[in-house]
mmCIF file of C-alpha atoms and ligand atoms in Angstrom:
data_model
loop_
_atom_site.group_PDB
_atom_site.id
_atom_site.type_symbol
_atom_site.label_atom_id
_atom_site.label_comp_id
_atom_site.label_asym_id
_atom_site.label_seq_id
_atom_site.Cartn_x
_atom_site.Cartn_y
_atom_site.Cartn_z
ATOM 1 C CA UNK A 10 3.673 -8.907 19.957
ATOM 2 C CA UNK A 11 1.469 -6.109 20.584
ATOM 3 C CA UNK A 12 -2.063 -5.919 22.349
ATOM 4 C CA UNK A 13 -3.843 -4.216 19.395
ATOM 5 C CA UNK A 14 -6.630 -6.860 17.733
ATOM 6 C CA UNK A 15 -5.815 -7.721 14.385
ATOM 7 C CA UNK A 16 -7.543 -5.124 12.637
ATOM 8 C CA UNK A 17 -6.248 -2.263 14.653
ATOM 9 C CA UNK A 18 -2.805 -2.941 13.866
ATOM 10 C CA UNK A 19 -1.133 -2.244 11.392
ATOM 11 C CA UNK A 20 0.343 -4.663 8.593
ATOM 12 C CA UNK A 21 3.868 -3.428 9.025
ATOM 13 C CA UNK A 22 5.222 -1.964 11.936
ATOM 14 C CA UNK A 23 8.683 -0.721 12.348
ATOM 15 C CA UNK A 24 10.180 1.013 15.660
ATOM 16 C CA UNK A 25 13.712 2.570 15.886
ATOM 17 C CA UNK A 26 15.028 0.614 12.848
ATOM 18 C CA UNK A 27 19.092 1.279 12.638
ATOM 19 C CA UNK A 28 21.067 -0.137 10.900
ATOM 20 C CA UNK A 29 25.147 0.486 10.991
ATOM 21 C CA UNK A 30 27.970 -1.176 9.167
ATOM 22 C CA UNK A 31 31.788 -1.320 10.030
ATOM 23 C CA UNK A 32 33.945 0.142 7.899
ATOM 24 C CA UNK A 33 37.317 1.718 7.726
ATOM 25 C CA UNK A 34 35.906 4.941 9.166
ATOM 26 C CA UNK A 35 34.435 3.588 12.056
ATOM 27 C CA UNK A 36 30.860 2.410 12.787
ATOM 28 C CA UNK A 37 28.059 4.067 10.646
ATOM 29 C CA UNK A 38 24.879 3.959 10.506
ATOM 30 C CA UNK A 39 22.898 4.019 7.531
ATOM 31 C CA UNK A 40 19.330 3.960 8.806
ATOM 32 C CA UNK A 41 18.740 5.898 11.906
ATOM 33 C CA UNK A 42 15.886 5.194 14.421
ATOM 34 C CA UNK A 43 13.351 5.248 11.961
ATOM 35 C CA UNK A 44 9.404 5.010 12.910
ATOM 36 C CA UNK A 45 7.371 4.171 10.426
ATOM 37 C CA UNK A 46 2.917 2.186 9.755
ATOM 38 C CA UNK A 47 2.237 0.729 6.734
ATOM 39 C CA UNK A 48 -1.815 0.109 6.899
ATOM 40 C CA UNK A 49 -3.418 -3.169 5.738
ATOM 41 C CA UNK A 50 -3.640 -2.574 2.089
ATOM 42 C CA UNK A 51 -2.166 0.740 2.443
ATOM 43 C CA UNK A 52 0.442 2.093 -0.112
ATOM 44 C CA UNK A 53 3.564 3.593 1.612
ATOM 45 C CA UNK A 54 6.185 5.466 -0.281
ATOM 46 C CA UNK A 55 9.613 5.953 1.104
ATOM 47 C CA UNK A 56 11.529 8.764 -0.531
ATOM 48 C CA UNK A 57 14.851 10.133 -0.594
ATOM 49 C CA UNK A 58 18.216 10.678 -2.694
ATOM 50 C CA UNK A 59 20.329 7.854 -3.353
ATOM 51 C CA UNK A 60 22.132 7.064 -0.126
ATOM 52 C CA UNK A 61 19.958 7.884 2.208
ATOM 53 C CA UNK A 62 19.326 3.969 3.428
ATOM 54 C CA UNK A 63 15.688 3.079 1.350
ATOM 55 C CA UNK A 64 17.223 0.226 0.215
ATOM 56 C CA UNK A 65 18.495 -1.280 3.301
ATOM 57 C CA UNK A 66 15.228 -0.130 5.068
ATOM 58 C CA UNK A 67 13.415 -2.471 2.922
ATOM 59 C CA UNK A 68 16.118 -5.528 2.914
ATOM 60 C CA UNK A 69 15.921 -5.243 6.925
ATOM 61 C CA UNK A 70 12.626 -6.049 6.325
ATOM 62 C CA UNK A 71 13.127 -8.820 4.050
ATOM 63 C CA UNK A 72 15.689 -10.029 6.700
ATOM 64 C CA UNK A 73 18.402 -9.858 3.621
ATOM 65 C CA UNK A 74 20.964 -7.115 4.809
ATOM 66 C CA UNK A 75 24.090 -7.302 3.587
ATOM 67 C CA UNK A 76 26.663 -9.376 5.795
ATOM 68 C CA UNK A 77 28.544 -6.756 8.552
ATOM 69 C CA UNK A 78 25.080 -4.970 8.774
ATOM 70 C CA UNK A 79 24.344 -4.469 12.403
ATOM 71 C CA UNK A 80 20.315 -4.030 13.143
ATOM 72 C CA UNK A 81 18.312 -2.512 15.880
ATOM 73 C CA UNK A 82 15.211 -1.955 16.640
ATOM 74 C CA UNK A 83 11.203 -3.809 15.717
ATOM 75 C CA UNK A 84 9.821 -4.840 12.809
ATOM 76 C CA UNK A 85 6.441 -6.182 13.747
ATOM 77 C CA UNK A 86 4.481 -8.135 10.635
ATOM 78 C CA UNK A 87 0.632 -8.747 11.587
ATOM 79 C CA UNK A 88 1.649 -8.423 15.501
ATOM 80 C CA UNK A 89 4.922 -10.599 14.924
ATOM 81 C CA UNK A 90 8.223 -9.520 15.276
ATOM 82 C CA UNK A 91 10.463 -10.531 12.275
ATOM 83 C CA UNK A 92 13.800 -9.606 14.153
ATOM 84 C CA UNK A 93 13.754 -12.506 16.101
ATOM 85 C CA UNK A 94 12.857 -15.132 13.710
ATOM 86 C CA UNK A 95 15.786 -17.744 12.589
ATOM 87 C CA UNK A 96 16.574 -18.014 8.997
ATOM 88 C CA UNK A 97 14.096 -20.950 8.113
ATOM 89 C CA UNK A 98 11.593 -19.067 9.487
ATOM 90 C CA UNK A 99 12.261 -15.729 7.738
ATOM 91 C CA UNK A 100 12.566 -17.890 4.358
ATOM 92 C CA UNK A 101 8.830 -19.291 4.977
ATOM 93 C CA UNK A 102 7.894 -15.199 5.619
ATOM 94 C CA UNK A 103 9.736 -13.942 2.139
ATOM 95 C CA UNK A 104 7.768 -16.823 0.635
ATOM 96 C CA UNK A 105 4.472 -16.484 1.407
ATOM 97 C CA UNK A 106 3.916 -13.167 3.299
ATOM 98 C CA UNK A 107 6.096 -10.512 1.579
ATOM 99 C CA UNK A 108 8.091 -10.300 -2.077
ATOM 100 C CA UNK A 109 9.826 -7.955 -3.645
ATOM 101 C CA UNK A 110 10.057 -6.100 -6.929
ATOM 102 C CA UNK A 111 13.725 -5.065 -7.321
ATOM 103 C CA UNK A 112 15.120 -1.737 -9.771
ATOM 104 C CA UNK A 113 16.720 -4.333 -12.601
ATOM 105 C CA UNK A 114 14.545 -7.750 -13.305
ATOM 106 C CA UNK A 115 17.368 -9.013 -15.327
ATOM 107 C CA UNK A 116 19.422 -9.268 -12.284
ATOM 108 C CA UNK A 117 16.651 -11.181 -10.631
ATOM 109 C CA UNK A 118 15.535 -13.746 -13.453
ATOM 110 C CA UNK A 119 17.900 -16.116 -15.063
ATOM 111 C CA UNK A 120 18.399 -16.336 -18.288
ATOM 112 C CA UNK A 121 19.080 -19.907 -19.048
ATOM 113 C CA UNK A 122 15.349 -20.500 -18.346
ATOM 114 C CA UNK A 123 11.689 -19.391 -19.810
ATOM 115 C CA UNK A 124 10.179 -17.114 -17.328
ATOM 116 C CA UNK A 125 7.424 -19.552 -17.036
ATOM 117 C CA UNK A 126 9.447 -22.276 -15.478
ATOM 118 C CA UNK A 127 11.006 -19.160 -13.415
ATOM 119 C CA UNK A 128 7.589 -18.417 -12.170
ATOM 120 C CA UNK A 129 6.343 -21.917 -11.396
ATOM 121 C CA UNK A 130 9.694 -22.499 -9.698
ATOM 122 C CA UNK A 131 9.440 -19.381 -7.163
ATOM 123 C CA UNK A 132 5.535 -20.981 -6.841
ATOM 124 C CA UNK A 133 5.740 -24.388 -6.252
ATOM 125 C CA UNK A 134 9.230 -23.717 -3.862
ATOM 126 C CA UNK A 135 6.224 -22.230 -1.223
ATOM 127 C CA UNK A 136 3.775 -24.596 -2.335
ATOM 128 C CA UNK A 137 4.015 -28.201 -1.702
ATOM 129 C CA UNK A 138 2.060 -30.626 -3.650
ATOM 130 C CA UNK A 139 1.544 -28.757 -6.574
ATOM 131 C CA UNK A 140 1.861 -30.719 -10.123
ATOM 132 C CA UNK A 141 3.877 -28.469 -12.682
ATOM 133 C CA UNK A 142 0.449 -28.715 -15.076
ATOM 134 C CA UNK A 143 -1.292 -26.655 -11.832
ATOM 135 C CA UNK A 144 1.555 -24.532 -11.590
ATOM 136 C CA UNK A 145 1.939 -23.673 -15.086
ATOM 137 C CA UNK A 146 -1.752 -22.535 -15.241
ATOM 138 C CA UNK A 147 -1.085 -20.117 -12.305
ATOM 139 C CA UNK A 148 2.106 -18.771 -14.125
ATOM 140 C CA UNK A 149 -0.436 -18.305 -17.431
ATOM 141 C CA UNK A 150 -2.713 -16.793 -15.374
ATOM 142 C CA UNK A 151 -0.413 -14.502 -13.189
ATOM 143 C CA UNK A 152 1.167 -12.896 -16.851
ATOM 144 C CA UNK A 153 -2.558 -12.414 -18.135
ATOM 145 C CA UNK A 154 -3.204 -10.285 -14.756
ATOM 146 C CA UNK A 155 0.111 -8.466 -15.208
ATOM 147 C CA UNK A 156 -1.217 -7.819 -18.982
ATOM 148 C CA UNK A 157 1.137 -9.792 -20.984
ATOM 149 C CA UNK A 158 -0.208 -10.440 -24.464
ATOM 150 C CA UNK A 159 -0.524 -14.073 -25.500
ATOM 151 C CA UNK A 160 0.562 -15.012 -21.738
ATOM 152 C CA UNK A 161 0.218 -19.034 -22.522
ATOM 153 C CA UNK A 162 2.535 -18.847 -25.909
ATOM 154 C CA UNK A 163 4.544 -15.963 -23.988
ATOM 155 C CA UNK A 164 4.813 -18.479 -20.923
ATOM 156 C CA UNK A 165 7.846 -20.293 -22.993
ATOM 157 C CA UNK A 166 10.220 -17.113 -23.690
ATOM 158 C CA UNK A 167 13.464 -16.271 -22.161
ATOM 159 C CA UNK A 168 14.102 -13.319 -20.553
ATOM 160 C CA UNK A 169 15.618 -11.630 -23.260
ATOM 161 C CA UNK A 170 12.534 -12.050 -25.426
ATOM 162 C CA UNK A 171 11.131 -9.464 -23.375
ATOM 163 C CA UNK A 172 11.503 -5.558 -23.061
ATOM 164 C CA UNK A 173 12.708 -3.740 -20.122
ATOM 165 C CA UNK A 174 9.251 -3.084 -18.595
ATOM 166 C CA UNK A 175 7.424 -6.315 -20.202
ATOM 167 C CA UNK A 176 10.631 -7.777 -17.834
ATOM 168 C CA UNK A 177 9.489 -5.654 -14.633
ATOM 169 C CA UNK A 178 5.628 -7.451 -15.494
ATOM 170 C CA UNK A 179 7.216 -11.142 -15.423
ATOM 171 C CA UNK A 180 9.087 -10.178 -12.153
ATOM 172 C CA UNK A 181 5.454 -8.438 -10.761
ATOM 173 C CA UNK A 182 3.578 -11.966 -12.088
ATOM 174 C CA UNK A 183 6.266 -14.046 -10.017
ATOM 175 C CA UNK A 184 5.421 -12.000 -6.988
ATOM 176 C CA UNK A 185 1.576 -11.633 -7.266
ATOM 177 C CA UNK A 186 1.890 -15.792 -8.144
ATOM 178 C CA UNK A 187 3.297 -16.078 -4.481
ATOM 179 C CA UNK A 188 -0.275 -14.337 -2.856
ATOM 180 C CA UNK A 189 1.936 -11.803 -0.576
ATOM 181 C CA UNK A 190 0.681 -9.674 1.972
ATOM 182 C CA UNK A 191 3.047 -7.293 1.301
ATOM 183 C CA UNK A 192 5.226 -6.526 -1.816
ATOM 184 C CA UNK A 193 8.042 -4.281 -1.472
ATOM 185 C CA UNK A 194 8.702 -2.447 -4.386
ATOM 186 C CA UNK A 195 12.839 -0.562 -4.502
ATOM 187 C CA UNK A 196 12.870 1.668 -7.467
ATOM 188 C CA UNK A 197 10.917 -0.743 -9.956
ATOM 189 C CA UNK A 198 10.612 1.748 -12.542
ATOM 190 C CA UNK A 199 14.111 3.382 -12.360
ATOM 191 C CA UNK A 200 15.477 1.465 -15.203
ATOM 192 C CA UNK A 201 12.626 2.381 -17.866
ATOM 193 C CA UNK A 202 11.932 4.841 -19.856
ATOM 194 C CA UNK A 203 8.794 7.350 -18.789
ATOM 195 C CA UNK A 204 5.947 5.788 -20.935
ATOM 196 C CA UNK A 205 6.786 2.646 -19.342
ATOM 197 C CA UNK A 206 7.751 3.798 -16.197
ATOM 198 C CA UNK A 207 3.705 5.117 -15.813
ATOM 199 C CA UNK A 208 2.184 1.904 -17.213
ATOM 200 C CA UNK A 209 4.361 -0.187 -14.182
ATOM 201 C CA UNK A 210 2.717 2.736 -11.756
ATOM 202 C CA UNK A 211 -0.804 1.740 -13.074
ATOM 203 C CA UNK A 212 -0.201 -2.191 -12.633
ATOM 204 C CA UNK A 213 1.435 -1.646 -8.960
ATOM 205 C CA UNK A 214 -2.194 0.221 -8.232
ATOM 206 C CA UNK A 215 -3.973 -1.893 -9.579
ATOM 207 C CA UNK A 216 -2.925 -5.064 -8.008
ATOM 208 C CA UNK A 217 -2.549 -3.096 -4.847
ATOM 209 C CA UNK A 218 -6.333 -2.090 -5.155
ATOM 210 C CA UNK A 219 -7.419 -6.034 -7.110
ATOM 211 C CA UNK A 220 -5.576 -8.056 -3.844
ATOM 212 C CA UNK A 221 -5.677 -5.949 -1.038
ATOM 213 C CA UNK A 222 -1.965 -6.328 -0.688
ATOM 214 C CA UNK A 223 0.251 -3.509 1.227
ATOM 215 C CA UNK A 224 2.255 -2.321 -0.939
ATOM 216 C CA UNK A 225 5.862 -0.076 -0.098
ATOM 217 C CA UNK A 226 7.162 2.117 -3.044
ATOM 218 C CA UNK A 227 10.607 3.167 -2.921
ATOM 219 C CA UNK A 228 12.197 5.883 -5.145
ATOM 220 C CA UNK A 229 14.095 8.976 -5.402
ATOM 221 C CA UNK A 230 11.825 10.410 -7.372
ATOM 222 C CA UNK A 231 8.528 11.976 -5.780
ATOM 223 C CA UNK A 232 6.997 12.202 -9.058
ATOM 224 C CA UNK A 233 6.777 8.347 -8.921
ATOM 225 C CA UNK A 234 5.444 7.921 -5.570
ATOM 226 C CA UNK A 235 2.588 10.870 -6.471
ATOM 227 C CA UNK A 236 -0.082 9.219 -7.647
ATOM 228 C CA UNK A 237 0.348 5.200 -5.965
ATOM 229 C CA UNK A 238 1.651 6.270 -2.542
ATOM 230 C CA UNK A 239 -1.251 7.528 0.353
ATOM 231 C CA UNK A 240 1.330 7.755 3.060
ATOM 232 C CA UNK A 241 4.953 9.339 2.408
ATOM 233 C CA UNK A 242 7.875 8.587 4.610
ATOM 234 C CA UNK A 243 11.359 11.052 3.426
ATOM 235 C CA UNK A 244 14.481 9.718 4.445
ATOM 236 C CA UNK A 245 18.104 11.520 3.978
ATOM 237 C CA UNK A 246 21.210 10.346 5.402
ATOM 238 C CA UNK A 247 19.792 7.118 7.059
ATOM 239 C CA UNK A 248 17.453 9.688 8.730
ATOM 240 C CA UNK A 249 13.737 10.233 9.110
ATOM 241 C CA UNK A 250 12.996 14.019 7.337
ATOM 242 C CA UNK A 251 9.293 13.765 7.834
ATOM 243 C CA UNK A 252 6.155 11.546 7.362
ATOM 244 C CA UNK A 253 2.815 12.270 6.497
ATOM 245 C CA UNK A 254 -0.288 11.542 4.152
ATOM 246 C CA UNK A 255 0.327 11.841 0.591
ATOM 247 C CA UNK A 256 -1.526 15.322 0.037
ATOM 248 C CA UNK A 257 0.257 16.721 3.000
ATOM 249 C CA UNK A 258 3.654 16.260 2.102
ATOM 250 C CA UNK A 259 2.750 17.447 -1.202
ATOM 251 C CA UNK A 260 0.534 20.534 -0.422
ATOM 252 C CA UNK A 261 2.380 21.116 2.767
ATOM 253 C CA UNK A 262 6.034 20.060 3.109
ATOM 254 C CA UNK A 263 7.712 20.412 6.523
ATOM 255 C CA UNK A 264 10.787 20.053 5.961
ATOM 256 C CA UNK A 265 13.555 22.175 3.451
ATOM 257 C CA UNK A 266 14.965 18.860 2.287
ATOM 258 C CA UNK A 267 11.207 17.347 1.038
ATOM 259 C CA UNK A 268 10.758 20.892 -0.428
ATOM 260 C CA UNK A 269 13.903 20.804 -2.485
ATOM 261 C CA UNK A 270 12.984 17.086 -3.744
ATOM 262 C CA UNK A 271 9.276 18.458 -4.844
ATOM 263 C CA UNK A 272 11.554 21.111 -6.613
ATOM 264 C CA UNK A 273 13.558 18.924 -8.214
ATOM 265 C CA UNK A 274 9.917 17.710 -10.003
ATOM 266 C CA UNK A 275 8.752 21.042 -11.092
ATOM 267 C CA UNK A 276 6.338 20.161 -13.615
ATOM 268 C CA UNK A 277 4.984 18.003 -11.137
ATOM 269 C CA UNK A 278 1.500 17.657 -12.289
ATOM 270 C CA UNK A 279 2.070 18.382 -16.093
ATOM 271 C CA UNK A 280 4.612 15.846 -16.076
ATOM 272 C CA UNK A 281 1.914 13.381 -15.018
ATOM 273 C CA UNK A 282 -0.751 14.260 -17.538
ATOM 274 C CA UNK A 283 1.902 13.618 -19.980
ATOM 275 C CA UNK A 284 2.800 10.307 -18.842
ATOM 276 C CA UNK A 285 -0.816 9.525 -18.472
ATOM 277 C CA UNK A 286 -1.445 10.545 -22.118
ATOM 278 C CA UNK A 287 1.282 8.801 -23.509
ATOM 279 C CA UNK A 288 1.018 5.382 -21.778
ATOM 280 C CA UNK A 289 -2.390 5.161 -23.039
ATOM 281 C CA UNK A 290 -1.383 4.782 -26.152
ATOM 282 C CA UNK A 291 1.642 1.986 -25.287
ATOM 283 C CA UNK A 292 0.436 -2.071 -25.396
ATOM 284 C CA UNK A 293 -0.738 -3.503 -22.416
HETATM 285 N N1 LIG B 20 27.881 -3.252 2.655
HETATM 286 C C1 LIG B 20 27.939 -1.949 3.005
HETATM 287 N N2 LIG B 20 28.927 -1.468 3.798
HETATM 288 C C2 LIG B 20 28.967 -0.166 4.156
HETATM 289 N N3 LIG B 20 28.069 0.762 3.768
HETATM 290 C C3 LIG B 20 27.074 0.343 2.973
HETATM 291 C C4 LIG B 20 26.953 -1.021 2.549
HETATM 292 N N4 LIG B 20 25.846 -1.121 1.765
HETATM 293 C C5 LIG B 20 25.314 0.123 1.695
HETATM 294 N N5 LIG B 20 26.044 0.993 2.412
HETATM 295 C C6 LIG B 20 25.776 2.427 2.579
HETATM 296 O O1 LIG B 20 24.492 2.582 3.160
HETATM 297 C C7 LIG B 20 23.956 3.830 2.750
HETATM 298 C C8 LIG B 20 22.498 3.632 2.382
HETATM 299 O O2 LIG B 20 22.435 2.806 1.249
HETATM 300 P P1 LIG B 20 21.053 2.449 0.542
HETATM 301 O O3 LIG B 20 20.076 1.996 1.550
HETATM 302 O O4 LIG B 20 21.388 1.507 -0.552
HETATM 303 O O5 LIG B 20 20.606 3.859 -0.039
HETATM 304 P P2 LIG B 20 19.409 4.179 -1.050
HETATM 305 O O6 LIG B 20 18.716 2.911 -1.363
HETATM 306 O O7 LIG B 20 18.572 5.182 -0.349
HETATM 307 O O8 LIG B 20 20.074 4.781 -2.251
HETATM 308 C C9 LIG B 20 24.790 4.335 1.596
HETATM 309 O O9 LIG B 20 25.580 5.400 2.046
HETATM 310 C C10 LIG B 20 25.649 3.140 1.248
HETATM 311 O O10 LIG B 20 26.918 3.558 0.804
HETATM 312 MG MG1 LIG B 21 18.427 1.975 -3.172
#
């Protein structure tokens, strides 16, 4: 627990964060000391090629690392440390304090059920007392702010009565239904096309700015972190490449390896006018 008062510190705070697995080679680690702040209601995007350890940055968060994962190091939430906490008490944290938006929503929603009863499930699981009437109008609800059409006939579809990216909007509704603190976002807009992929941007900004929630973007692709993200961390090889505000590591990469992945988004800019002009003509 730190000294800082409450609105000094940050909402995330994570100290020389490794993580190493076991494998025929030897030991390896796949994150590697890594320092990073995420800012009450700040937006933090953490960039890098596949590989480099995003993903397992953001499940040693969650506390849901593979099994054989070793982990070192602080992750503070709100002044507490997360590292220490036993299972239960990790569960409660996942629950109510920080959710996550994975790359493929099919993978995370079952099909055998509407995504209504998938949402009011997740809901009243962190909710006790809550009649299935209550939690049915706070699924309704949570579609309407994701902009689902017709959210209280929609409410009774399966999952694959949805597209791709109306998919990704259930899977944000189930998290913003759950009030987190923090939502975790790993490549939610790798799987769709570009139209799409810009209209999921908008929503994660928008709920970001509507709750106040902190929100960490994860992607290869810098193009995606652009206009959401205000603080960058770049990551290659389980390594920390740099960190910085948004505009800096834009306007004034450090590093070789950020400068080749702004290079691998030439069109950086015109690329995003485009998006923005197409999406406005998709269905929200
Ligand atoms: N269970 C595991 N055992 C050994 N290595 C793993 C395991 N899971 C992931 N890795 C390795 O960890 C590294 C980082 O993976 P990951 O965090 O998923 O990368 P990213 O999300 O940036 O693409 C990769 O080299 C991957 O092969
Ligand atoms: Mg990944």
């Amino acid at each position: 627990m730190s000294t800082a008062t409450r609105d000094e510190q940050p909402l995330l705070r994570v100290r020389d964060l490794t993580v190493g697995f076991t494998t025929a080679a030897g030991e390896t680690n796949v994150v590697k000391h890594l320092d990073f702040d995420l800012a009450r209601g700040g937006a933090l995007g953490i960039v890098g090629e596949s590989g480099s350890g995003k993903s397992m940055t953001s499940l040693a968060v969650m506390g849901l690392l593979p099994k054989g994962a070793k982990r070192t190091g602080s992750i503070e939430l709100d002044g507490t440390e997360l590292t220490t906490l036993r299972e239960r008490q990790m569960q409660a944290v996942r629950g109510d304090r920080i959710a996550m938006v994975f790359q493929d929503p099919l993978s995370s929603l079952n099909p055998y059920y509407t995504v209504g009863t998938q949402i009011m499930e997740a809901y009243r699981s962190h909710r006790t007392g809550v009649t299935r009437r209550a939690a049915r109008k706070i699924a309704i609800e949570a579609m309407e702010r994701v902009h689902i059409k017709d959210a209280a006939r929609r409410v009774d579809h399966y999952p694959h009565q949805f597209s791709g990216g109306m998919r990704q909007r259930v899977m944000i509704a189930m998290t913003l239904s759950m009030e987190p603190d923090l939502i975790i976002a790993d490549e939610p807009t790798t799987a769709l096309d570009v139209t799409v992929q810009a209209q999921i941007l908008d929503l994660l900004a928008e709920i970001r700015r509507d709750t106040g929630a902190g929100l960490i973007l994860i992607t290869h692709d810098l193009a995606v972190v652009s206009e959401v993200a205000d603080h960058i961390v770049v990551m290659r090889d389980g390594d920390l490449v740099e960190q910085g505000p948004a505009e800096r590591i834009f306007c004034d990469p450090q590093a070789d390896y950020t400068r080749m992945l702004l290079d691998a988004v030439p069109r950086i800019d015109d690329e995003i006018g485009l998006l923005r002009t197409t999406s406005t003509e998709e269905t929200r």
